[in-house]
Coordinates of C-alpha atoms in Angstrom, one line a residue:
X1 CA 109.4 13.6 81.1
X2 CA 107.2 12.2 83.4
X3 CA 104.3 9.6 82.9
X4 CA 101.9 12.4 83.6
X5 CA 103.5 14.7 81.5
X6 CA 103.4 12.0 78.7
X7 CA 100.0 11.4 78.9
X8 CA 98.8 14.9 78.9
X9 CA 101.0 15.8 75.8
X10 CA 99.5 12.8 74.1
X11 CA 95.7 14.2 75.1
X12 CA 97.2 17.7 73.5
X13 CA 98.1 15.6 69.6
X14 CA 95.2 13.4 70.0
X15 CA 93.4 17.3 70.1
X16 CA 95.2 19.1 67.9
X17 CA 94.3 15.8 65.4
X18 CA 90.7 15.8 66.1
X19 CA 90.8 19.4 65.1
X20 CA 92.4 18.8 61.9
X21 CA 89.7 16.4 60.8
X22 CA 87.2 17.8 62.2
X23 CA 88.1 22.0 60.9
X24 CA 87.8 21.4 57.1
X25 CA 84.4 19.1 57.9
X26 CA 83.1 22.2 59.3
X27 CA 83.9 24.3 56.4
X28 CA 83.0 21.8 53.7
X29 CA 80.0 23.3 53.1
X30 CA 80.1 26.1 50.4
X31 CA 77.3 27.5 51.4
X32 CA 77.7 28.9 54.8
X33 CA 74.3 28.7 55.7
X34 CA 75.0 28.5 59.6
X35 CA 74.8 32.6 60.1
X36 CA 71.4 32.7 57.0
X37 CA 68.5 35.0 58.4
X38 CA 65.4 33.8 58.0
X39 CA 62.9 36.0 55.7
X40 CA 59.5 36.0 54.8
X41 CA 58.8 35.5 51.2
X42 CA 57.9 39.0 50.7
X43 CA 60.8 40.5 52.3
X44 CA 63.2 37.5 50.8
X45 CA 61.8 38.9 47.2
X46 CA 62.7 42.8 47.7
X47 CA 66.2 41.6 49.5
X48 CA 66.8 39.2 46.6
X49 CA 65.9 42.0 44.0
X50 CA 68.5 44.4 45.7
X51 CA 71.2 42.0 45.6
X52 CA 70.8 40.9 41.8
X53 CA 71.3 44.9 41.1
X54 CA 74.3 45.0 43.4
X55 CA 75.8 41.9 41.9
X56 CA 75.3 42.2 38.5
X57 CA 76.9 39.9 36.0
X58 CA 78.4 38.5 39.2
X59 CA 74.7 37.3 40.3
X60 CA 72.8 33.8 38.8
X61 CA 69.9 34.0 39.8
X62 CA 68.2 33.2 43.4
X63 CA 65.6 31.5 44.7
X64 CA 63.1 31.4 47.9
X65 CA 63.7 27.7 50.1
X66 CA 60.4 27.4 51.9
X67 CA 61.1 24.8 53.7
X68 CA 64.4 26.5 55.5
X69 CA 62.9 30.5 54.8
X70 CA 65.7 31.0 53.6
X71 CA 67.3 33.4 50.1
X72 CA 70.0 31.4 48.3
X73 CA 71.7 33.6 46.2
X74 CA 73.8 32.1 43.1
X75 CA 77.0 34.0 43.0
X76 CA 80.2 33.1 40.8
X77 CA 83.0 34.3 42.9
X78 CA 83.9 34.6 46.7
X79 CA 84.0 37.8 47.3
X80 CA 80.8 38.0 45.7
X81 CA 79.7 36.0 48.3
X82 CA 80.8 37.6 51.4
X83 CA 78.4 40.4 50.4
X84 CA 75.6 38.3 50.1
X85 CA 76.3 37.0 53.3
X86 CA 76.6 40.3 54.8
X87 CA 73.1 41.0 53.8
X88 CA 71.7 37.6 55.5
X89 CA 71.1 35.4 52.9
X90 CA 72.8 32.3 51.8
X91 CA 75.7 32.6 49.1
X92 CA 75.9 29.7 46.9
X93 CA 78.8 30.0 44.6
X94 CA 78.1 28.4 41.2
X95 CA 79.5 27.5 38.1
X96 CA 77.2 28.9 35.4
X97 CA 76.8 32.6 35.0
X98 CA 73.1 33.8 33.9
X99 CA 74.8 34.9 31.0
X100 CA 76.0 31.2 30.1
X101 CA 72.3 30.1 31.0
X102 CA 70.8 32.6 28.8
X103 CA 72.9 31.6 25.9
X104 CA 71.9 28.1 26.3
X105 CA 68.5 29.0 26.3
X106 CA 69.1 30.5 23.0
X107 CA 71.5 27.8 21.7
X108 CA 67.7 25.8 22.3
X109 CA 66.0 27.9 20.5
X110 CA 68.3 28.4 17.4
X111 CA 69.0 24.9 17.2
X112 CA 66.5 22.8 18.8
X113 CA 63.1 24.4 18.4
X114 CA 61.1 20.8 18.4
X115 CA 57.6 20.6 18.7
X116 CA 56.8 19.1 22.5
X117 CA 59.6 20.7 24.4
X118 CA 60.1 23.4 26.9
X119 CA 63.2 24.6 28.9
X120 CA 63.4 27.5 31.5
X121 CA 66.4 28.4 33.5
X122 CA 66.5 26.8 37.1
X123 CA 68.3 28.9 39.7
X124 CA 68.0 25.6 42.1
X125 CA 70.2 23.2 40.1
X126 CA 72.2 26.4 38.5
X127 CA 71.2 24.7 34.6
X128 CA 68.4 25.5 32.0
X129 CA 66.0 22.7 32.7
X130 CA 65.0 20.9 29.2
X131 CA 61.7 18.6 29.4
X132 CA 60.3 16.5 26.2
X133 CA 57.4 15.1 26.6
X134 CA 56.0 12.1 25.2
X135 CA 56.0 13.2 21.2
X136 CA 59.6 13.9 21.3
X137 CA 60.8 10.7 19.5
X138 CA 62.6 9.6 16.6
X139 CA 64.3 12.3 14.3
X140 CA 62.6 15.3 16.7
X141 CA 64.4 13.3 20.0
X142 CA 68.0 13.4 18.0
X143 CA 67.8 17.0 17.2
X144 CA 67.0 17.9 21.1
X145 CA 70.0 15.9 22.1
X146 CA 72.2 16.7 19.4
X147 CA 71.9 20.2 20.7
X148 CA 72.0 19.7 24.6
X149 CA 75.3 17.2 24.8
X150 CA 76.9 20.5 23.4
X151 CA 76.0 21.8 26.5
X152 CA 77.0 19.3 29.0
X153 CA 77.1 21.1 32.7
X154 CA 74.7 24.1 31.4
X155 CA 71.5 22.0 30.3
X156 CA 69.9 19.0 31.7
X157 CA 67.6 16.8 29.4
X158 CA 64.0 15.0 31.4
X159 CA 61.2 13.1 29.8
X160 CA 56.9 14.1 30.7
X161 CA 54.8 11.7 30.1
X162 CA 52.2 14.0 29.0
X163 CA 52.0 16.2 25.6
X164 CA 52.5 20.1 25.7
X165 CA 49.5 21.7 24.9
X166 CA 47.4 24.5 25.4
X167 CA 44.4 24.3 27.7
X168 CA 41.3 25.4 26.1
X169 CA 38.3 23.2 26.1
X170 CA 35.5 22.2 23.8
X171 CA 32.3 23.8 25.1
X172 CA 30.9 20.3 24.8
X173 CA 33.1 19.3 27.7
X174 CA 31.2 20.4 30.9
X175 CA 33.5 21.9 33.6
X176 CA 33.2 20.8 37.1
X177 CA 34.2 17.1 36.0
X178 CA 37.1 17.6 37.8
X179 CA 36.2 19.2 40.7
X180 CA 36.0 23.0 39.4
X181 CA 33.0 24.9 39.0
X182 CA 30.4 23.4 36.7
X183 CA 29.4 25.7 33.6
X184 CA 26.3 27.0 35.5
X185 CA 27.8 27.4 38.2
X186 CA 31.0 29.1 37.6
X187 CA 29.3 32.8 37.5
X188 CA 26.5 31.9 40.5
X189 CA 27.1 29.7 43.1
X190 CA 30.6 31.0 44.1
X191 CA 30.8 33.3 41.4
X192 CA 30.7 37.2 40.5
X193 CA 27.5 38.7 42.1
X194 CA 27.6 37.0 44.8
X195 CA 31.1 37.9 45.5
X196 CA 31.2 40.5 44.4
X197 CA 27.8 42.0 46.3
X198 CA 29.6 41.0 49.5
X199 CA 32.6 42.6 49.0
X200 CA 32.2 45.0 51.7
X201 CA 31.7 41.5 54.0
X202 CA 34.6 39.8 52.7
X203 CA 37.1 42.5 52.8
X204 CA 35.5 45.6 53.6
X205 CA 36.0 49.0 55.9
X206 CA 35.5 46.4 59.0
X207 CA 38.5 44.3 58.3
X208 CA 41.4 46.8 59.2
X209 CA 40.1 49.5 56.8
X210 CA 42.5 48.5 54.7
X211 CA 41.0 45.9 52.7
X212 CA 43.9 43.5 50.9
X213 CA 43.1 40.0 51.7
X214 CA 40.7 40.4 53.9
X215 CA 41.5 40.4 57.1
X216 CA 43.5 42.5 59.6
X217 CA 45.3 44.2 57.4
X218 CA 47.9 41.2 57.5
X219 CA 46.7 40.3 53.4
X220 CA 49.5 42.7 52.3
X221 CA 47.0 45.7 52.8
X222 CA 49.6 47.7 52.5
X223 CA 51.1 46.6 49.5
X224 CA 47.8 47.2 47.5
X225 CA 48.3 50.5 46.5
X226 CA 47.4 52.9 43.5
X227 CA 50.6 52.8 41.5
X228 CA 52.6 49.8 41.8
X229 CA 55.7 51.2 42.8
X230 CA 57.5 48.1 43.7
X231 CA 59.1 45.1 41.9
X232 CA 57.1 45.8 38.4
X233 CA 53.6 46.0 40.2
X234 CA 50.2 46.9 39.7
X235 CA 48.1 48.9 42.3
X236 CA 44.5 47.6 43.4
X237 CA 41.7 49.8 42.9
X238 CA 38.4 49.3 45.2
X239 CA 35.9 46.4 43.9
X240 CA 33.2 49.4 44.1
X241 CA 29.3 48.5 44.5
X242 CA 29.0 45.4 42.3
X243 CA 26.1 44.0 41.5
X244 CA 24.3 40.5 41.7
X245 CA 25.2 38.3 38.9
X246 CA 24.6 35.2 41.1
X247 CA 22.5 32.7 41.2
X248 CA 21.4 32.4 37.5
X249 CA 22.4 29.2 36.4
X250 CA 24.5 29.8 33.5
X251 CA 26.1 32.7 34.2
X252 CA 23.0 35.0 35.3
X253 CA 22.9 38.2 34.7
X254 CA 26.8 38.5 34.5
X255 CA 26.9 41.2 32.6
X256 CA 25.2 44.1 35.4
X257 CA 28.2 42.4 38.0
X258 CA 30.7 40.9 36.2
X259 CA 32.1 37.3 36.7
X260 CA 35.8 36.1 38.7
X261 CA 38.8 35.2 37.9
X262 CA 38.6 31.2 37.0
X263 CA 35.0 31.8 36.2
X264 CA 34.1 29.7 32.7
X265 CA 33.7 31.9 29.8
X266 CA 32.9 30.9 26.1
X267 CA 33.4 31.8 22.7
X268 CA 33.9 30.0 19.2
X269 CA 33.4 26.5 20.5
X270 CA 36.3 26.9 22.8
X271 CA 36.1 27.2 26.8
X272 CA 38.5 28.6 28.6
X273 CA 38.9 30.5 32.0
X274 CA 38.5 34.3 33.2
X275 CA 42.2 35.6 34.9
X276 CA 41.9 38.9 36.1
X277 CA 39.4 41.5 36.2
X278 CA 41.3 44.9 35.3
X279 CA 40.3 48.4 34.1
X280 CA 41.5 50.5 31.2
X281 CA 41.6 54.2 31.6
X282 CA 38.4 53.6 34.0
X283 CA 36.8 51.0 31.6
X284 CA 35.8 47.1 33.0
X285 CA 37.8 44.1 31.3
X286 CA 39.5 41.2 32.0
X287 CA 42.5 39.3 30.6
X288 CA 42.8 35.9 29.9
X289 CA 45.1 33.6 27.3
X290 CA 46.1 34.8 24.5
X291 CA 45.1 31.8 22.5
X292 CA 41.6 31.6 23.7
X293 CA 41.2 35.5 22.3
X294 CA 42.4 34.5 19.1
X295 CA 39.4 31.8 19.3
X296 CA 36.9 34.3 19.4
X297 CA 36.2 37.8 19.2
X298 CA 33.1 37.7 21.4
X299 CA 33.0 35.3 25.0
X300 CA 29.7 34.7 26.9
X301 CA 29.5 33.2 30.5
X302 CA 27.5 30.4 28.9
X303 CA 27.8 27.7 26.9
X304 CA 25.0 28.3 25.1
X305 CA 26.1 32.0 24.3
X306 CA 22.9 34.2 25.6
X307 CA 25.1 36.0 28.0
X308 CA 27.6 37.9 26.2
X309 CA 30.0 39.7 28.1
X310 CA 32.9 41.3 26.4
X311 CA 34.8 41.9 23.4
X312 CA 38.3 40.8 22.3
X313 CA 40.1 44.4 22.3
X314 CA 44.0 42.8 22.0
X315 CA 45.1 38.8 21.7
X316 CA 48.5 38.4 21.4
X317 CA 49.7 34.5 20.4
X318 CA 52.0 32.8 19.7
X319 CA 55.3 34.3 21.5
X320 CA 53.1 35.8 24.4
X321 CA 49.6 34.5 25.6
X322 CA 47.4 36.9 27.0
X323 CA 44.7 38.8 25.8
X324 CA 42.5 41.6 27.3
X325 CA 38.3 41.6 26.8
X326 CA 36.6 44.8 27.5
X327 CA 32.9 43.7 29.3
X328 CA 30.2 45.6 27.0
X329 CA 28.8 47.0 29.4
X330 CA 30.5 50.0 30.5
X331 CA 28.9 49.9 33.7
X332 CA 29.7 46.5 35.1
X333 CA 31.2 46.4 38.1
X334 CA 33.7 43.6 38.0
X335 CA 35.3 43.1 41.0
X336 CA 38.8 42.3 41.6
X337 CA 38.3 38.5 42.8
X338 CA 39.3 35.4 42.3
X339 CA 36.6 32.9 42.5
X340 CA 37.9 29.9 44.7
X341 CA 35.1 27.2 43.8
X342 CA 34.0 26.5 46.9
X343 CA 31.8 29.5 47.8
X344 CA 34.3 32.4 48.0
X345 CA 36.5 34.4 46.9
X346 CA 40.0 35.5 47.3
X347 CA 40.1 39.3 46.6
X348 CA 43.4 40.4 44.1
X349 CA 44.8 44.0 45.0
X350 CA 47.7 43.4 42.8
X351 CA 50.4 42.0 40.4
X352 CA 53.7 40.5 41.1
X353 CA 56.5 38.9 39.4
X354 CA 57.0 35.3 39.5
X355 CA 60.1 33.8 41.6
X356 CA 60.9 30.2 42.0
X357 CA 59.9 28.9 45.2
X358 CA 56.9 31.5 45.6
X359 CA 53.9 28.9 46.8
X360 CA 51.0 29.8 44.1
X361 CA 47.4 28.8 43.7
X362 CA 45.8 28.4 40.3
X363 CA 41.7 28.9 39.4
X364 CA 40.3 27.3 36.3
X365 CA 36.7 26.2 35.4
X366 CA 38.3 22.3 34.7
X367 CA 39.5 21.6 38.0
X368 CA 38.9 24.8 40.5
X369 CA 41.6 25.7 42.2
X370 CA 44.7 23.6 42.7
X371 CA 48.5 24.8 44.2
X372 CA 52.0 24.4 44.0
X373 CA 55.3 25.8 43.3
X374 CA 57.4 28.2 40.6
X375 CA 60.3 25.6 39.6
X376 CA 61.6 28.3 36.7
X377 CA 61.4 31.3 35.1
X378 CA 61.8 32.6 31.1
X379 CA 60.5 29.3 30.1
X380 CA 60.0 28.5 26.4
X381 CA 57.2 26.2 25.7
X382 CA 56.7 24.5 21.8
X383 CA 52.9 23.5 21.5
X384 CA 53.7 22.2 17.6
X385 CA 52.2 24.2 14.8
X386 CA 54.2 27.0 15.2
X387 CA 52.7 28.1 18.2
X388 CA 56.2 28.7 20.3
X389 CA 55.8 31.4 23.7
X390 CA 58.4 32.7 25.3
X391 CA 58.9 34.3 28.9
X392 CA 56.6 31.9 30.6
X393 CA 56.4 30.8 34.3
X394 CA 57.2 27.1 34.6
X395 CA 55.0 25.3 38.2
X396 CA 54.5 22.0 38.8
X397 CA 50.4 23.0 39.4
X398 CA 48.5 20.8 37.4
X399 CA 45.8 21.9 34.8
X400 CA 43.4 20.7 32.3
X401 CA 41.9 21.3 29.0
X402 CA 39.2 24.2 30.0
X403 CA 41.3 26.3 32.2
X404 CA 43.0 28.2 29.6
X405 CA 43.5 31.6 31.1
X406 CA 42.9 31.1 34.6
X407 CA 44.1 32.8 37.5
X408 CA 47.4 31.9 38.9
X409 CA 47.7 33.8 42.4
X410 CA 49.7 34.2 45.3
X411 CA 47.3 35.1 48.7
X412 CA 46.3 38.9 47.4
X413 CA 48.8 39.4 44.6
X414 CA 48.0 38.1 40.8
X415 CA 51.0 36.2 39.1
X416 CA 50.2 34.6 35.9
X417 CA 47.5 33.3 33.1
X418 CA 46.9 29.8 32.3
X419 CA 48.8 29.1 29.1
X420 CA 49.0 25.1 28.9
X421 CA 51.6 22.1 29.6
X422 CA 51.5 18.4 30.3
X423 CA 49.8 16.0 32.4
X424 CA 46.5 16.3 34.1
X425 CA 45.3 17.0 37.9
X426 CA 45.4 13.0 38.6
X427 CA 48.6 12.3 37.2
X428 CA 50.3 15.8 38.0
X429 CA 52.4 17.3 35.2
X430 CA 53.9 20.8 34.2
X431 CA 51.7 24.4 33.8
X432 CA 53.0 27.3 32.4
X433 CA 51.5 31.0 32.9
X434 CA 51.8 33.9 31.3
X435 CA 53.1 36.7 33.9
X436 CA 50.5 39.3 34.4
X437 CA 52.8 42.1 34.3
X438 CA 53.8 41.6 31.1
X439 CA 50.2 41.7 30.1
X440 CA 49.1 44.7 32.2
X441 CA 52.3 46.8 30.7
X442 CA 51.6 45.9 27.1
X443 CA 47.8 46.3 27.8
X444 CA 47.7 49.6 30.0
X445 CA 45.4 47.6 32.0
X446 CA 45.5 47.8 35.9
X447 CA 44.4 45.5 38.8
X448 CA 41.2 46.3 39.6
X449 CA 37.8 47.9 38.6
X450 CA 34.3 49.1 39.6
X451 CA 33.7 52.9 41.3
X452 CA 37.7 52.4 42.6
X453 CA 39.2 51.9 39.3
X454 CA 43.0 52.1 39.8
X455 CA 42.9 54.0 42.7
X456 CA 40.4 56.5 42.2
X457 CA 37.3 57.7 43.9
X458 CA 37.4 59.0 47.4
X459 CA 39.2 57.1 50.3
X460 CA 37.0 55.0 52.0
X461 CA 37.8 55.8 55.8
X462 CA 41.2 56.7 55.2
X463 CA 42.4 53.1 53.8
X464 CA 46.6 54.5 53.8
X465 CA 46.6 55.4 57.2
X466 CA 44.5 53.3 58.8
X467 CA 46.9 50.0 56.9
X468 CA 49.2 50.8 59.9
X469 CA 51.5 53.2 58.4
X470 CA 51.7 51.5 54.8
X471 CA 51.8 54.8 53.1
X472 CA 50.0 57.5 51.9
X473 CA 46.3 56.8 51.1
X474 CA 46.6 56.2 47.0
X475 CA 44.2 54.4 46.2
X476 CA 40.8 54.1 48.4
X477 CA 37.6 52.4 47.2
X478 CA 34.9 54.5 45.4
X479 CA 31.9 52.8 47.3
X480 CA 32.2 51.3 51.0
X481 CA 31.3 48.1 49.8
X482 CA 34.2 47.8 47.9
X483 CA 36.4 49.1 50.8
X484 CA 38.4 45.4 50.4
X485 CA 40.1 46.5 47.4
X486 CA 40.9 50.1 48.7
X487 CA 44.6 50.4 47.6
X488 CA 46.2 51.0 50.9
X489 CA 48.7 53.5 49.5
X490 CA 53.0 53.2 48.6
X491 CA 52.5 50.1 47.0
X492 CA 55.5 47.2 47.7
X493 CA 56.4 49.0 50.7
X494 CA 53.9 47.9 53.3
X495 CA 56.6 45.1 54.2
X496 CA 59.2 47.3 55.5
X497 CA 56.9 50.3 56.8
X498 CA 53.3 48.6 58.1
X499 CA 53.0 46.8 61.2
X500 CA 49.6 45.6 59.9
X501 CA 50.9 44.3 57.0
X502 CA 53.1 42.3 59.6
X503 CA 56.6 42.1 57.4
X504 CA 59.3 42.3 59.3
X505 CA 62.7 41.0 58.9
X506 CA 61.7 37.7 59.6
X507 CA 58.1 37.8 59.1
X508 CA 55.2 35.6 58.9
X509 CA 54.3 33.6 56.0
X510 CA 50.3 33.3 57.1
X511 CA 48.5 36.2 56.2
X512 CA 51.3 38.3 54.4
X513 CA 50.8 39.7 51.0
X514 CA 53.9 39.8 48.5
X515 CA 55.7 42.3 47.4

């Protein structure tokens, strides 16, 4: 053998060797995110929903990574996998199965029900996420841990340095402190007449026809429709013709136009926070936390209580927290806003489940509005007392005393109710929320109200067809002004079937409703 032959069969080893070490390098990573689609949040949350059925107890749970726009997928087996894969998202093969996570969660609550914790089940780090804040000392600290190193590898322990608790105020705190929307304010300045007045302005017949967010039809217009057909949601019904409440200090004359979600309200020496307007069988109301209707019976949009707006029809607390108030005057028109502290309003056309990772925005009359992130979901929260709720959404978006009930929302789509947590909007902390669809089922409220209701009245310019394609025309707006609501028909599906609504298989995150 030659020198040249030599040197080129040493090349070929020193190859073959570089292979060697490089090959399982290239496969160390379980994950296989190399061929992952990217998705839109909307369309990752109907893929990811389609999956978890098709997987069943194979499946753990998912998740939405922003950062990457990306679906991870928790499976527990390979093959299990591959079909993810298939489908575009990322496969990450885990150890727990949801059903070991839900029977730690109720391992936690059988045997470590303390006063100042909370867990929720955290598809990211594939364990139920225990947090004790800063009362959880002592006796109360050994029973938590006595319980959770059982559970070593399902359940991970952290510290707040805040104290659970729910978040209604005194009425002798003024709101606006903080930034939100000052007690006089929270009705007039940015509040329901106003907003509401303009409606035709802020998402009317000119903006795409279709209403939604606002604008071009991109705000999930097509996903606003009458029956919520998708995913658990509720249809958006037109804002109809609503009157002025505006500019009268405390709260005006809320009662002819109705106030927005995040909006101040009052009642039994509490303050809390307006949610979401709805409608009951073609009746104004609105929901907010349970524990501030079991406060009072009667809310005003004033401290001093000369503007009463609604009645407590159902409060349901502990275990849930929501509670729907019926405005006493029939004829308000209430529109379906958020109020956004600053002048405006974000319009709501409907409900969605809560997934982690789904970027949220929060409305309270403490601190306005404020955002952040789901981090878990079926969280238990122990506010002492006996008040223990279950089936909460766990953030990381700060609140304070005051925003009890407040809207927690995603771009057009309402996601939860202000229920309480830890921490404070300088320090940062943990909020929980009540989801909204558990509220509108057990309520047989809707999304929506005003001359639209849930999707009645007469289509205002043809709001399904003119969504581009989003689906039959379910759910127009009664009046034109409240053409910004007009449910723009198969709710949940504008994201495969609208070019407005602009979903597409790997989307656009700015302007796109949720679905």
């Amino acid at each position: 053998m030659n020198k040249r032959t030599l040197a080129i069969s040493g090349a070929a080893v020193a190859a073959l060797g570089a292979a060697a070490i490089l090959l399982p390098n290239a496969n160390a990573n379980p994950d296989k995110t190399s061929g992952a689609k990217t998705f839109s949040s909307p369309v990752a949350v109907k893929l990811a929903r389609s999956l978890a059925a098709d997987l069943g107890d194979n499946g753990a749970g998912w998740y939405y990574d922003n950062a990457n726009r990306q679906l991870v997928m928790n499976v527990v087996d390979e093959d299990s996998a591959e079909g993810v894969r298939a489908k575009g998202a990322v496969a990450k093969i885990v150890t727990n199965s949801m059903e070991d996570l839900k029977a730690a969660t109720k391992t936690l609550s059988s045997d470590a029900s303390v006063p100042g914790t909370a867990w929720s089940i955290d598809p990211v780090t594939n364990k139920v996420q225990v947090t004790a804040d800063r009362t959880v000392t002592g006796a109360k600290w050994a029973t938590l841990t006595k319980a959770t190193d059982q559970m070593e590898g399902t359940v991970s322990v952290k510290r707040s340095q805040g104290e659970f608790k729910k978040f209604d105020g005194e009425e002798a705190a003024q709101p606006g402190d903080n930034g939100g929307a000052g007690a006089g304010d929270a009705a007039g300045d940015a509040g329901a007449g106003d907003a509401a007045g303009n409606a035709g302005a802020a998402g009317g017949a000119d903006d795409a026809g279709a209403g939604g967010a606002g604008d071009a039809g991109a705000g999930g217009a097509g996903d606003a429709g009458a029956g919520g057909a998708d995913g658990g949601e509720q249809g958006a019904g037109g804002a109809g013709d609503a009157g002025g409440a505006g500019d009268a200090g405390g709260g005006g004359d809320a009662a002819a136009g109705g106030l927005d979600g995040g909006d101040a309200i009052f009642g039994g020496g509490a303050r809390c926070s307006l949610g979401f307007n709805v409608s009951v069988d073609g009746a104004p109301g609105f929901l907010t936390a349970g524990h501030c209707g079991n406060a009072s019976q009667t809310w005003t949009s004033d401290e001093a209580g000369a503007q009463q707006v609604g009645t407590v029809q159902d409060s349901k607390f502990p275990e849930n927290d929501f509670a729907l108030v019926m405005y006493d005057d029939a004829t308000t028109q209430a529109s379906s806003t958020v109020d956004l502290q600053n002048g405006s309003t974000q319009e709501i056309g409907r409900a969605v489940e809560a997934s982690v990772g789904l970027k949220v925005q929060r409305s309270g009359s403490t601190t306005g509005v404020t955002d952040g992130t789901v981090t878990g979901l079926n969280a238990t929260v122990n506010y002492g007392n006996g008040d223990i709720v279950n089936g909460l959404i766990q953030t990381d978006v700060c609140a304070e005393p005051g925003d009890s009930g407040g809207a927690m929302f995603a771009e057009d789509a309402a996601v939860g109710l202000t229920s309480g947590g830890s921490g404070d909007c300088t320090q940062g902390g943990e909020t929980f929320f009540q989801p909204v669809t558990g509220a509108l089922e057990a309520t047989g409220a809707v999304i929506g109200a005003g001359d639209g209701g849930a999707g009645g009245g007469d289509a205002a310019g043809g709001a399904g067809d003119a969504a581009g394609g989003a689906g039959d025309a379910a759910g127009g707006a009664g009046d034109a002004a409240g053409a910004g609501n007009a449910g723009a028909g198969d709710a949940g599906n504008a994201g495969d079937a609208g070019a407005a609504a602009g979903v597409g298989d790997t989307g656009n995150d700015a302007g796109q409703g949720l679905n």
